Tab-separated table of C-alpha atoms and ligand atoms in Angstrom:
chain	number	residue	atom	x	y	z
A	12	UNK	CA	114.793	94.362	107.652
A	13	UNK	CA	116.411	94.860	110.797
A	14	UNK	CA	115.299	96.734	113.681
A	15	UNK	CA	115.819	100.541	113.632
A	16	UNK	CA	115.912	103.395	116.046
A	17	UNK	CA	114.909	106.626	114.953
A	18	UNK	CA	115.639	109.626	117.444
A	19	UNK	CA	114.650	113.098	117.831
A	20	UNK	CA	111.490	115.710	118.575
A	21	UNK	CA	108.384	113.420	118.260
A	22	UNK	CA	104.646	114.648	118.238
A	23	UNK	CA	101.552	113.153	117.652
A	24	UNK	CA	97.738	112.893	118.906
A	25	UNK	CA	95.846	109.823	119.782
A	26	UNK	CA	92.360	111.547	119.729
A	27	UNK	CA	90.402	114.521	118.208
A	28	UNK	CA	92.154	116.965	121.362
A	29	UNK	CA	88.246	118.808	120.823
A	30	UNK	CA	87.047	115.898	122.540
A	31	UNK	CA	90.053	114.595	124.982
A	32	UNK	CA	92.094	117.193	126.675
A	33	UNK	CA	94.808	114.502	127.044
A	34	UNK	CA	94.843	113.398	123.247
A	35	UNK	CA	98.785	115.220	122.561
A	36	UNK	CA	101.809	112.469	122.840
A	37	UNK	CA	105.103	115.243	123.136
A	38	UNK	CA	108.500	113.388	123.515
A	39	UNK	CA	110.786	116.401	123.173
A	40	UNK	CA	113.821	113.618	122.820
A	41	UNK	CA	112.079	110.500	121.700
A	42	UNK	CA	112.935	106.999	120.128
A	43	UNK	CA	110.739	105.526	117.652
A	44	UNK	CA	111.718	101.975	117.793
A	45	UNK	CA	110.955	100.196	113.911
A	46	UNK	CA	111.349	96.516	112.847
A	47	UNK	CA	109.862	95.417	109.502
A	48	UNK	CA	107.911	98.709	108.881
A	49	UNK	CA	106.405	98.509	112.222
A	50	UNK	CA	106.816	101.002	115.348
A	51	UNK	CA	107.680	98.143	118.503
A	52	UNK	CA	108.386	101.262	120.720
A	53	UNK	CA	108.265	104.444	121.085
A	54	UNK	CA	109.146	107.247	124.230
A	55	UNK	CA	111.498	109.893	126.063
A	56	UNK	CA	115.297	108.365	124.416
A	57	UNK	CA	116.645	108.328	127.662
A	58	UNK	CA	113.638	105.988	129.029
A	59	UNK	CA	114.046	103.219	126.065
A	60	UNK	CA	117.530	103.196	124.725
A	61	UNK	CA	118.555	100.624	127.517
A	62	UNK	CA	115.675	97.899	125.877
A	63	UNK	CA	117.393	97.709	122.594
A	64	UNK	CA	120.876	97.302	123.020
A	65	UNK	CA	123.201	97.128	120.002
A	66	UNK	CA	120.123	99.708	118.331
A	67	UNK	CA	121.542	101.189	115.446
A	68	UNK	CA	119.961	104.920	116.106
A	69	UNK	CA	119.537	107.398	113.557
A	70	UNK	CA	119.274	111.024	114.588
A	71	UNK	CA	116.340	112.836	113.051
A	72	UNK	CA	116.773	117.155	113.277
A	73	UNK	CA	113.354	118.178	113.087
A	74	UNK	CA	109.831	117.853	114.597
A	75	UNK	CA	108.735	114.121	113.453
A	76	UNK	CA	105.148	113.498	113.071
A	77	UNK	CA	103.063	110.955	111.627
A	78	UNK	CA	103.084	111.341	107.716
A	79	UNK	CA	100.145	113.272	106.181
A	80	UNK	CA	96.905	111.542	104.982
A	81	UNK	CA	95.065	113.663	102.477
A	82	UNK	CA	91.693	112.842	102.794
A	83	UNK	CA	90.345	114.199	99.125
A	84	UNK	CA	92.607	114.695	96.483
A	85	UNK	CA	92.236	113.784	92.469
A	86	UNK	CA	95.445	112.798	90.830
A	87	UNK	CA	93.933	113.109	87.368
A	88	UNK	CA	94.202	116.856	88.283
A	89	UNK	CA	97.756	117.421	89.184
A	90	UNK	CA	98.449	119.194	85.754
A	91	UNK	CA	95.494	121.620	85.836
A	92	UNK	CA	96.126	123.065	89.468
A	93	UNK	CA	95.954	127.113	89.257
A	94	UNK	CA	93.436	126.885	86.426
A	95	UNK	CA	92.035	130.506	86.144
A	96	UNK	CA	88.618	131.982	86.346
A	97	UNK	CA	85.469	130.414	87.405
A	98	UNK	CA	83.661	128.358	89.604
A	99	UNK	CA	82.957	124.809	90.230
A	100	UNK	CA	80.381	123.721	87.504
A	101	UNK	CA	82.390	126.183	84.844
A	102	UNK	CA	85.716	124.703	86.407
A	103	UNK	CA	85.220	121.311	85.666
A	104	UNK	CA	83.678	121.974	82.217
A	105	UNK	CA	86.380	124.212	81.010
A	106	UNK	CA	89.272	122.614	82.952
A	107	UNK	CA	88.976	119.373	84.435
A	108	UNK	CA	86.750	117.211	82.208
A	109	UNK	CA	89.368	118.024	79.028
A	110	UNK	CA	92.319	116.839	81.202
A	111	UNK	CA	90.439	113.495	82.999
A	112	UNK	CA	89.987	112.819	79.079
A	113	UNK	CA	92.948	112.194	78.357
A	114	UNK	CA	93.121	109.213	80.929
A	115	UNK	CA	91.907	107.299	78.179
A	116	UNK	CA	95.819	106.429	77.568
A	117	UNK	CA	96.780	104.133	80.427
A	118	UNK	CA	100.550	105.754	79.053
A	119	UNK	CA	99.554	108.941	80.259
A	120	UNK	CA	97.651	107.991	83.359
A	121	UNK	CA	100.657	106.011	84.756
A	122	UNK	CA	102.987	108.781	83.982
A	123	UNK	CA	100.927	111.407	86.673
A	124	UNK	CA	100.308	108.548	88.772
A	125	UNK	CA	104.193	108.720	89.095
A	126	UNK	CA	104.512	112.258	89.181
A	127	UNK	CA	101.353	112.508	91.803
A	128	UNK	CA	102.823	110.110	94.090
A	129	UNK	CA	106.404	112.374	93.835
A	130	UNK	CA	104.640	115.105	94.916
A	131	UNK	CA	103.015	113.184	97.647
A	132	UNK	CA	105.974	112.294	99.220
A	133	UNK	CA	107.780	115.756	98.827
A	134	UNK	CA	104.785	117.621	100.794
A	135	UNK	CA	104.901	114.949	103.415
A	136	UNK	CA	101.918	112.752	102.735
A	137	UNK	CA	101.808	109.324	102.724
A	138	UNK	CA	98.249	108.056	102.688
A	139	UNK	CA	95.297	109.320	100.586
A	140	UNK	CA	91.753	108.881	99.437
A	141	UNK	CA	92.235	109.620	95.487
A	142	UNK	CA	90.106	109.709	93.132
A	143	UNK	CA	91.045	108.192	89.410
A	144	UNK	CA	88.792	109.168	86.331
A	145	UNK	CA	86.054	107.599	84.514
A	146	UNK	CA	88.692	104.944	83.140
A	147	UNK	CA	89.212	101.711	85.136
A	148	UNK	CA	92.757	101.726	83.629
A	149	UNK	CA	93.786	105.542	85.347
A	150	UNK	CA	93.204	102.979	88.841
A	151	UNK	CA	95.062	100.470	87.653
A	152	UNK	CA	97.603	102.569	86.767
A	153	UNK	CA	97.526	104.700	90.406
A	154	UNK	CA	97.328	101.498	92.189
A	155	UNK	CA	100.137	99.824	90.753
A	156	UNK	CA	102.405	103.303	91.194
A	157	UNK	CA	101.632	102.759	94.851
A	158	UNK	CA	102.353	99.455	95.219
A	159	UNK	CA	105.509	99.453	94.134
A	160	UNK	CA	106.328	102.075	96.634
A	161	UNK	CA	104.833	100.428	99.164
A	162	UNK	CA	102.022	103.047	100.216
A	163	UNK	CA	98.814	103.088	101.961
A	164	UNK	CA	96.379	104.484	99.765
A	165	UNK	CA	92.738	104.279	98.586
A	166	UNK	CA	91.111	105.029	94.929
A	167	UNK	CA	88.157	104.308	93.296
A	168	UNK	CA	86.876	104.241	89.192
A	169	UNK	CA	84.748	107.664	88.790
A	170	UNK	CA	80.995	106.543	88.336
A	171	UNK	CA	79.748	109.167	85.996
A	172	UNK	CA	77.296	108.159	83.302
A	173	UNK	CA	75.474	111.617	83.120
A	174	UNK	CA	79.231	112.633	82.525
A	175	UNK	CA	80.325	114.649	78.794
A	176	UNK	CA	80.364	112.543	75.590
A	177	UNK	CA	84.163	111.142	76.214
A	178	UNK	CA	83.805	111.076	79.694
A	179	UNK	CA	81.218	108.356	80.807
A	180	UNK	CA	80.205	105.233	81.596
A	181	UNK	CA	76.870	103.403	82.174
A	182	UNK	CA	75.167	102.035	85.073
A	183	UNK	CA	75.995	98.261	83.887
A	184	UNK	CA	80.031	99.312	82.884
A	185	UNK	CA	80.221	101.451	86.108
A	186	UNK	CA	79.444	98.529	88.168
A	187	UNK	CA	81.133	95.955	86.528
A	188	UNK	CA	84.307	97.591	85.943
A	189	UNK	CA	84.105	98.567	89.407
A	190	UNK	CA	83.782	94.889	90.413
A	191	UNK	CA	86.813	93.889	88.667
A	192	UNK	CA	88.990	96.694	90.735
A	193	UNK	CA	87.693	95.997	93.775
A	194	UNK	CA	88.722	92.078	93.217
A	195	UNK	CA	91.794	92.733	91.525
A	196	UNK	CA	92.830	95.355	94.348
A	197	UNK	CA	90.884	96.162	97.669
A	198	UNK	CA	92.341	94.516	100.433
A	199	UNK	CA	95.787	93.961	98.514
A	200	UNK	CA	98.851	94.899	100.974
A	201	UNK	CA	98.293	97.998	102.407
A	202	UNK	CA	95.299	99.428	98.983
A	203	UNK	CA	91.678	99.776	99.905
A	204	UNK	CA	89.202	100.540	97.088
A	205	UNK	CA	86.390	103.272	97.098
A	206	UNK	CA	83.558	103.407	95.006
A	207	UNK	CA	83.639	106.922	93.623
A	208	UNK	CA	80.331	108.134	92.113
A	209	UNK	CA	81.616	111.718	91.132
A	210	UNK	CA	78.777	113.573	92.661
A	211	UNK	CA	74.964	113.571	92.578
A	212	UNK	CA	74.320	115.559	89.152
A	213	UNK	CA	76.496	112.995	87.210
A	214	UNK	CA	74.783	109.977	88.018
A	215	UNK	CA	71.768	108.951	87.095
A	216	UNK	CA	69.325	107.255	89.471
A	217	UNK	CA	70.424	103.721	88.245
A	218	UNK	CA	74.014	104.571	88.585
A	219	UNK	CA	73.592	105.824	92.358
A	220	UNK	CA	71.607	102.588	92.871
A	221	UNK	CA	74.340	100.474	91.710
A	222	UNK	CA	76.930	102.075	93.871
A	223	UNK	CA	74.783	101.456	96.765
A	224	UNK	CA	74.810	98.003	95.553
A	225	UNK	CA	78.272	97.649	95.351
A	226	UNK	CA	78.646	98.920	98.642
A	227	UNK	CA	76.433	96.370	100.221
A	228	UNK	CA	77.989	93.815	98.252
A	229	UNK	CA	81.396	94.414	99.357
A	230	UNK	CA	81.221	95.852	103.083
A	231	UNK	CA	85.069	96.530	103.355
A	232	UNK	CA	85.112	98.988	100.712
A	233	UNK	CA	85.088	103.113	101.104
A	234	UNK	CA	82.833	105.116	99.435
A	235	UNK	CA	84.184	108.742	98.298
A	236	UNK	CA	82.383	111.401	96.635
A	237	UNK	CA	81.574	115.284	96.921
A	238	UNK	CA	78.921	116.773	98.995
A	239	UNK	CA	77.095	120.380	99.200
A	240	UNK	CA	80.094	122.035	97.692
A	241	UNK	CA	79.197	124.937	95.751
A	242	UNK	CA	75.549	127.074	95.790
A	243	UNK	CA	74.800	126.656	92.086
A	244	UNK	CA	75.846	122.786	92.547
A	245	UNK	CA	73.213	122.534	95.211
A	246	UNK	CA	70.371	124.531	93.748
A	247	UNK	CA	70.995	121.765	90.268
A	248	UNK	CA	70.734	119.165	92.850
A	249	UNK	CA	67.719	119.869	94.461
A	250	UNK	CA	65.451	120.969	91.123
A	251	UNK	CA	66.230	117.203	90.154
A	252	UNK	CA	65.732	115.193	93.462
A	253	UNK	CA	62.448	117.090	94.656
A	254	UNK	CA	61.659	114.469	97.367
A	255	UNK	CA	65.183	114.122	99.297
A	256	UNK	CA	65.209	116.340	102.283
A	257	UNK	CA	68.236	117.371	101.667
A	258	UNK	CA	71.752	117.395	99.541
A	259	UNK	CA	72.882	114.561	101.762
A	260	UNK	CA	69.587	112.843	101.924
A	261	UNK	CA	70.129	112.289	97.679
A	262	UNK	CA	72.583	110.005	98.279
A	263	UNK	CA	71.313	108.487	101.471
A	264	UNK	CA	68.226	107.311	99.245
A	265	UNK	CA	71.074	105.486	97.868
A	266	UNK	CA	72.467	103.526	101.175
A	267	UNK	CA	75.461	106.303	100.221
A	268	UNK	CA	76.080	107.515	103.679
A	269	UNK	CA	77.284	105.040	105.698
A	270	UNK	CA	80.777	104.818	108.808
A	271	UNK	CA	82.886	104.258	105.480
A	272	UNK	CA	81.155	106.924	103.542
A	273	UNK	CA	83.538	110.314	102.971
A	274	UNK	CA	82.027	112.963	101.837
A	275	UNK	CA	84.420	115.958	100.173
A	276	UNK	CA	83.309	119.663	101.093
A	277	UNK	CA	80.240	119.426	103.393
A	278	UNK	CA	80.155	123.427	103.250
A	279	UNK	CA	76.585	124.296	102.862
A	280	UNK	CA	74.765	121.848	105.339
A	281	UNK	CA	71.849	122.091	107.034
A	282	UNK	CA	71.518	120.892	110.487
A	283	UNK	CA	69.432	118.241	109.567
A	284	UNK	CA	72.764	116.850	107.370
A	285	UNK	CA	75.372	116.920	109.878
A	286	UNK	CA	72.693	115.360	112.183
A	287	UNK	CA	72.822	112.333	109.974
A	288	UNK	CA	76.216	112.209	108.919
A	289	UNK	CA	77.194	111.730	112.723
A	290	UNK	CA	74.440	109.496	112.939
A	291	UNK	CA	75.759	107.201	110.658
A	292	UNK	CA	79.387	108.022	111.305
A	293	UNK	CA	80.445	109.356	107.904
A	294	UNK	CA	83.156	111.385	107.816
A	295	UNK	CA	83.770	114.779	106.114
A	296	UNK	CA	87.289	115.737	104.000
A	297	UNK	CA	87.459	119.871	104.925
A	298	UNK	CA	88.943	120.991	101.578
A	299	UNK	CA	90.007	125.131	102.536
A	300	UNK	CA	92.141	125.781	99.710
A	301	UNK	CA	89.719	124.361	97.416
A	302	UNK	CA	86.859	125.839	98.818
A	303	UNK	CA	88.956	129.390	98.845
A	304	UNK	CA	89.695	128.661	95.408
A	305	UNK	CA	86.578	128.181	93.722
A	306	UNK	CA	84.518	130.904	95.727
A	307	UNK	CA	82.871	127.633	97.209
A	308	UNK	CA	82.388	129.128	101.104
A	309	UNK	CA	83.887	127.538	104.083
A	310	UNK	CA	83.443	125.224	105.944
A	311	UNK	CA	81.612	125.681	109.457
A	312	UNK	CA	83.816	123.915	112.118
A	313	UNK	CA	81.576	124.814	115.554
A	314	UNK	CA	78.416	123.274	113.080
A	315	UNK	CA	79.918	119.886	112.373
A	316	UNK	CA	81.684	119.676	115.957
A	317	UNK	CA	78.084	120.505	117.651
A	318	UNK	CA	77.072	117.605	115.820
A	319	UNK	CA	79.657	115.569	116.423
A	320	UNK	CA	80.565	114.860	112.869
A	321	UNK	CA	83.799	113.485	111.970
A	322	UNK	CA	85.910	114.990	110.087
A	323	UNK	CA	89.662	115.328	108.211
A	324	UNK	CA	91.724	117.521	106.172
A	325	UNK	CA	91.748	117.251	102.210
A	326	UNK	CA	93.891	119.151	99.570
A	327	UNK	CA	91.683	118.977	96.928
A	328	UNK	CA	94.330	119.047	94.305
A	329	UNK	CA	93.166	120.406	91.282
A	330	UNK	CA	91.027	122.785	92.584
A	331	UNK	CA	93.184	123.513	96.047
A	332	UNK	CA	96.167	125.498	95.847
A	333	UNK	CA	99.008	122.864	97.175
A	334	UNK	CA	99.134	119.335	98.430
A	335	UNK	CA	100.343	120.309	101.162
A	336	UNK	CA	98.631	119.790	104.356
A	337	UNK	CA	100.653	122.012	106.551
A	338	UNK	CA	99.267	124.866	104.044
A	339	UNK	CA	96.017	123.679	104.057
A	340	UNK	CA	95.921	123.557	107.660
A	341	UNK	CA	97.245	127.250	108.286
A	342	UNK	CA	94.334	127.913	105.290
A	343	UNK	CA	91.277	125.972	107.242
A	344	UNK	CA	93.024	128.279	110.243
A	345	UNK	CA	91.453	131.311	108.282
A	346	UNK	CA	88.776	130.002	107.089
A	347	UNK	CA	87.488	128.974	110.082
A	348	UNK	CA	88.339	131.868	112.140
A	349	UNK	CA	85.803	133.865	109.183
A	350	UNK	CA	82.981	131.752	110.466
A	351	UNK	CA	83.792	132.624	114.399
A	352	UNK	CA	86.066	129.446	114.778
A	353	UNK	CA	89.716	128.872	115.888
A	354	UNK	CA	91.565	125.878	114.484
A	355	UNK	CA	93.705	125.177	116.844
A	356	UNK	CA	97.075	123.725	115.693
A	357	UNK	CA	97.148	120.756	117.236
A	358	UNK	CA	93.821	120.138	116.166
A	359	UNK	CA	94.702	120.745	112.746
A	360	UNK	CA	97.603	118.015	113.017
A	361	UNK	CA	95.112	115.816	114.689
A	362	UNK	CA	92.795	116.561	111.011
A	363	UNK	CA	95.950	115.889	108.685
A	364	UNK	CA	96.461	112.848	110.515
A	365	UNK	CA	94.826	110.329	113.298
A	366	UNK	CA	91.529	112.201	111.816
A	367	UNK	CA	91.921	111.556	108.001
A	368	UNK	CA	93.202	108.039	109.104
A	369	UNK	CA	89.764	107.297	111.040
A	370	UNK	CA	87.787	108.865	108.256
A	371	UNK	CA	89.708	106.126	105.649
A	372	UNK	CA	89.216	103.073	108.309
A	373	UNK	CA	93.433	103.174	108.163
A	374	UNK	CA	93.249	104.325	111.961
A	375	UNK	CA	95.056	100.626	112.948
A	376	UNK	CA	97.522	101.266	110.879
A	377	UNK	CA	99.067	104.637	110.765
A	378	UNK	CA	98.234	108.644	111.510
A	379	UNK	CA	99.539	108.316	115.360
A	380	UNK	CA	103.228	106.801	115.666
A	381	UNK	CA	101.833	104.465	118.480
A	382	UNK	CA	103.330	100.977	119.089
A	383	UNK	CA	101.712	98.449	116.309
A	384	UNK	CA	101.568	101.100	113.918
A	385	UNK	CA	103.410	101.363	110.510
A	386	UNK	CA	106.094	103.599	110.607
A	387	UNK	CA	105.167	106.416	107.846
A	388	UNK	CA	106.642	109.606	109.414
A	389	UNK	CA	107.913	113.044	108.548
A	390	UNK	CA	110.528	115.061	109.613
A	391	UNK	CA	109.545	118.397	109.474
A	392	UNK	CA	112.029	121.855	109.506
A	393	UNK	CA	110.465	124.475	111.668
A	394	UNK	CA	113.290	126.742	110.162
A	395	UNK	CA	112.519	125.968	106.339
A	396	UNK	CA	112.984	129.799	105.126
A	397	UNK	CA	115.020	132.478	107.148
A	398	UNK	CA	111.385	133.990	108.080
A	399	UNK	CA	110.499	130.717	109.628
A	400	UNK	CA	113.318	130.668	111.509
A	401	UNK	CA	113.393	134.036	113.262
A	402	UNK	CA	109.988	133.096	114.490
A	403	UNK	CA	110.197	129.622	115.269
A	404	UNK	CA	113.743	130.610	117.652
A	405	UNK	CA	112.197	130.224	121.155
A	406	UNK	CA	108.695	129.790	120.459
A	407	UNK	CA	106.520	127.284	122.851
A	408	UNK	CA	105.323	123.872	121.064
A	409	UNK	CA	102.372	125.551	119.976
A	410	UNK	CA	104.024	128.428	118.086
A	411	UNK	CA	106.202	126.253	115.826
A	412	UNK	CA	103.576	124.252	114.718
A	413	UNK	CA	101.206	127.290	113.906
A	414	UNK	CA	104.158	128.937	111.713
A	415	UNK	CA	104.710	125.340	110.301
A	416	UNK	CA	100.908	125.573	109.629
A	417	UNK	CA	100.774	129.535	108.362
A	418	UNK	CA	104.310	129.459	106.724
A	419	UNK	CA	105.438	125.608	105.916
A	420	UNK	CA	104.365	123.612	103.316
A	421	UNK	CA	106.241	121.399	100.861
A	422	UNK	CA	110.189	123.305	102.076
A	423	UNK	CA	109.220	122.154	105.439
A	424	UNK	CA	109.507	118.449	104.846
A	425	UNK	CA	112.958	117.823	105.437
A	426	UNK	CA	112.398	113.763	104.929
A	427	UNK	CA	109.529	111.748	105.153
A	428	UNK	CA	109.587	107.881	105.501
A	429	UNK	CA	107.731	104.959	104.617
A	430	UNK	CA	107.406	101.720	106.177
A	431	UNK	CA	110.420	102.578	107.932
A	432	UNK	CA	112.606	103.693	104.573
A	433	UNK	CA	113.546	107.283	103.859
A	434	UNK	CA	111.571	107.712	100.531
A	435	UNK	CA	112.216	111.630	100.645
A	436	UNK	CA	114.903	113.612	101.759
A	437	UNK	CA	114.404	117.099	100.880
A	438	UNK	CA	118.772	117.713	101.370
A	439	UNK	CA	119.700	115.265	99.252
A	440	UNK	CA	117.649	116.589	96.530
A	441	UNK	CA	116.072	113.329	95.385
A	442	UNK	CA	114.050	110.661	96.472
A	443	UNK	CA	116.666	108.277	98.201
A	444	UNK	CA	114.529	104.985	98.066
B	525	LIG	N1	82.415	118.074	92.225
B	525	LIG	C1	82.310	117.158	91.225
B	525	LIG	N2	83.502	116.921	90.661
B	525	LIG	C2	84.391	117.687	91.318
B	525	LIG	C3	85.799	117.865	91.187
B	525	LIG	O1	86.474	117.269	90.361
B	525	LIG	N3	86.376	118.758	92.062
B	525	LIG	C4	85.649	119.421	93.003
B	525	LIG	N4	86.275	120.269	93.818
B	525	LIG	N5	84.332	119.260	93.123
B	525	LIG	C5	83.710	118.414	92.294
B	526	LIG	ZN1	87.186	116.959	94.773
């Protein structure tokens, strides 16, 4: 590939800006600079163009910013989104474990693989942490849809043998099959495997054991499951773990919580939790549609950032209400502003990228448009919807990306790009690559 100049509005952040005041990287006419995939430069146009000459320079109309990583989402779910009616434990019953069974057809699980990764694209994200089902084929099948488009994404096999009949394994399958993903496709170009034990009331005590196990045995790996979600979830788990401390401490019994451990939710946690999730450095995925959704609760930003507990933004997807993270951003806006806390925007940019990126151990690699990095990026339309527009025209920085946050989502990605190559463009109606 040859090298590639990309110009226009370009914003990211190279910290959490809660803890550095200097963390936002404006270039209000930059040049991103890209040769195989990779950013070589990037600053104010003006300051750069003379370094490359002969650049061929495309110019971008739009805000670019590093493209979203979703930090909790199950493709499995795509199809059941805006299920009516209950609850998490009724949810999954009555929803969710009738559509992960039909992932026993690899035919079907590669189709919504495709269809999941679509989407992806079309709200702007470009990295996630997914979860498959039960079924090592649905990660075969989600892993080899991202490969061939070139994306950096993570997924694990569901651990689940206290799962419904139809939907389980067994300690000895989990592990095994598990074994056989991770060598088959952790580490492979830019895929990362997580082991995925669904949550603490479908495992049994052997199963969480063996995903500790595999953990230890295979110390690049992520591990990805839900945590202290919903009230009657956490009341099931402590009648049947009577000597953890805590929801958390279940799975730290384990050697569960750990700097690659990401926990989905974190809603209801004691301070003695968030205590030893930053402690260990485990990261949190803040889910606000999802938690909206299900009548979970929200999540209690001043708690985890007293703490010090890391954290990034996840859609959820089926049980949040778009993939989007612009609209879950302008959602964990709300949310948090119930519990006494202001989100603000470029914090919740920071959580949709650099943050979800440090929380999947891609932080090298992408969420901050810095020199070195790959060049996943999205071009984002501040003007989307005539409403957008009249209150985007001569807002400060800070403005437009609130409305993006309160009023964007999936019409505000004008194009988003991958390694470099446009694999969205929202005007052309199609994905170009
Ligand atoms: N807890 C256990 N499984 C699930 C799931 O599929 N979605 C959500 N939101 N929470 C869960
Ligand atoms: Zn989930």
């Amino acid at each position: 590939m040859t090298m590639q100049g990309f110009r226009g509005e370009i914003l990211s952040l190279s910290h959490d800006p809660a803890e550095a005041p200097d963390a936002l990287r404006h270039d209000a006419d930059g040049l991103l600079v890209v040769e195989d995939g990779r950013i070589v430069a990037r600053g104010p146009y003006a300051d750069l163009v003379a370094r490359f000459p002969g650049l061929e320079v495309e110019a971008l109309e739009g805000l670019i910013v590093p493209g979203f990583i979703d930090a909790h989402v199950h493709y499995p779910q795509l199809d059941r989104i805006a299920s009516h009616g209950e609850q998490l434990l009724d949810w999954l019953e009555r929803h969710i474990f009738p559509a992960e069974q039909a992932f026993a057809d690899p035919a079907h699980a590669s189709a919504v693989a495709e269809a999941f990764l679509d989407e992806l694209l079309r709200h702007g994200t470009t990295s996630a942490l997914v979860f498959g089902t039960v079924h090592a084929a649905s990660v075969d099948a989600f892993f080899a849809a991202a490969e061939a488009r070139e994306l950096r994404m993570a997924c694990g096999k569901v651990l689940m043998d206290l799962g419904p009949e139809g939907l389980k394994d067994t300690p000895a399958s989990g592990v095994a099959e598990s074994e056989v993903l991770i060598r088959r496709w952790h580490g492979r170009g830019r895929l990362t495997y997580a082991v995925t034990p669904r949550f603490a009331l479908t495992s049994s005590d052997a199963q969480l054991a063996g995903a500790g196990k595999l953990l230890a045995d295979h110390p690049g790996v992520l591990l990805h499951t839900h945590l202290a979600e919903n009230t009657r979830e956490i009341s099931e788990v402590a009648a049947r773990f009577t000597q953890a401390a805590d929801y958390l401490d279940v799975y730290d019994g384990f050697g569960l919580v750990t700097q690659r451990s990401v926990f989905a939710h974190g809603i209801h946690l004691p301070d003695r939790s968030c205590a030893r999730l930053a402690e260990a450095g485990a990261g949190v995925a803040v889910c606000p549609s999802s938690n909206l959704f299900l009548g979970s609760g929200m999540f209690d930003f001043a708690q985890a950032q007293r703490h010090g507990v890391r954290i990034g933004l996840g859609s959820d997807i089926g049980a949040g209400t778009s993939l989007s993270l612009l609209h879950n951003a302008g959602v964990a806006y709300q949310a948090g502003l119930f519990k006494g806390y202001r989100l603000d925007p470029f914090r919740a940019l920071w959580l949709a990228t650099g943050g979800s990126a440090r929380l999947l151990h891609i932080d090298k690699d992408v969420g901050m448009l810095v020199e070195g990095q790959e060049a996943d990026f999205v071009v984002l339309d501040d003007k989307a919807t005539p409403l957008m527009a009249r209150r985007t025209a001569r807002a400060t920085l800070d403005e437009r990306l609130f409305a993006l946050q309160v009023l964007g989502d999936d019409r505000a990605v004008r194009r988003t790009y991958v390694l470099g190559r446009c694999a969205w463009d929202r005007d052309a109606l199609g994905c170009v690559a």
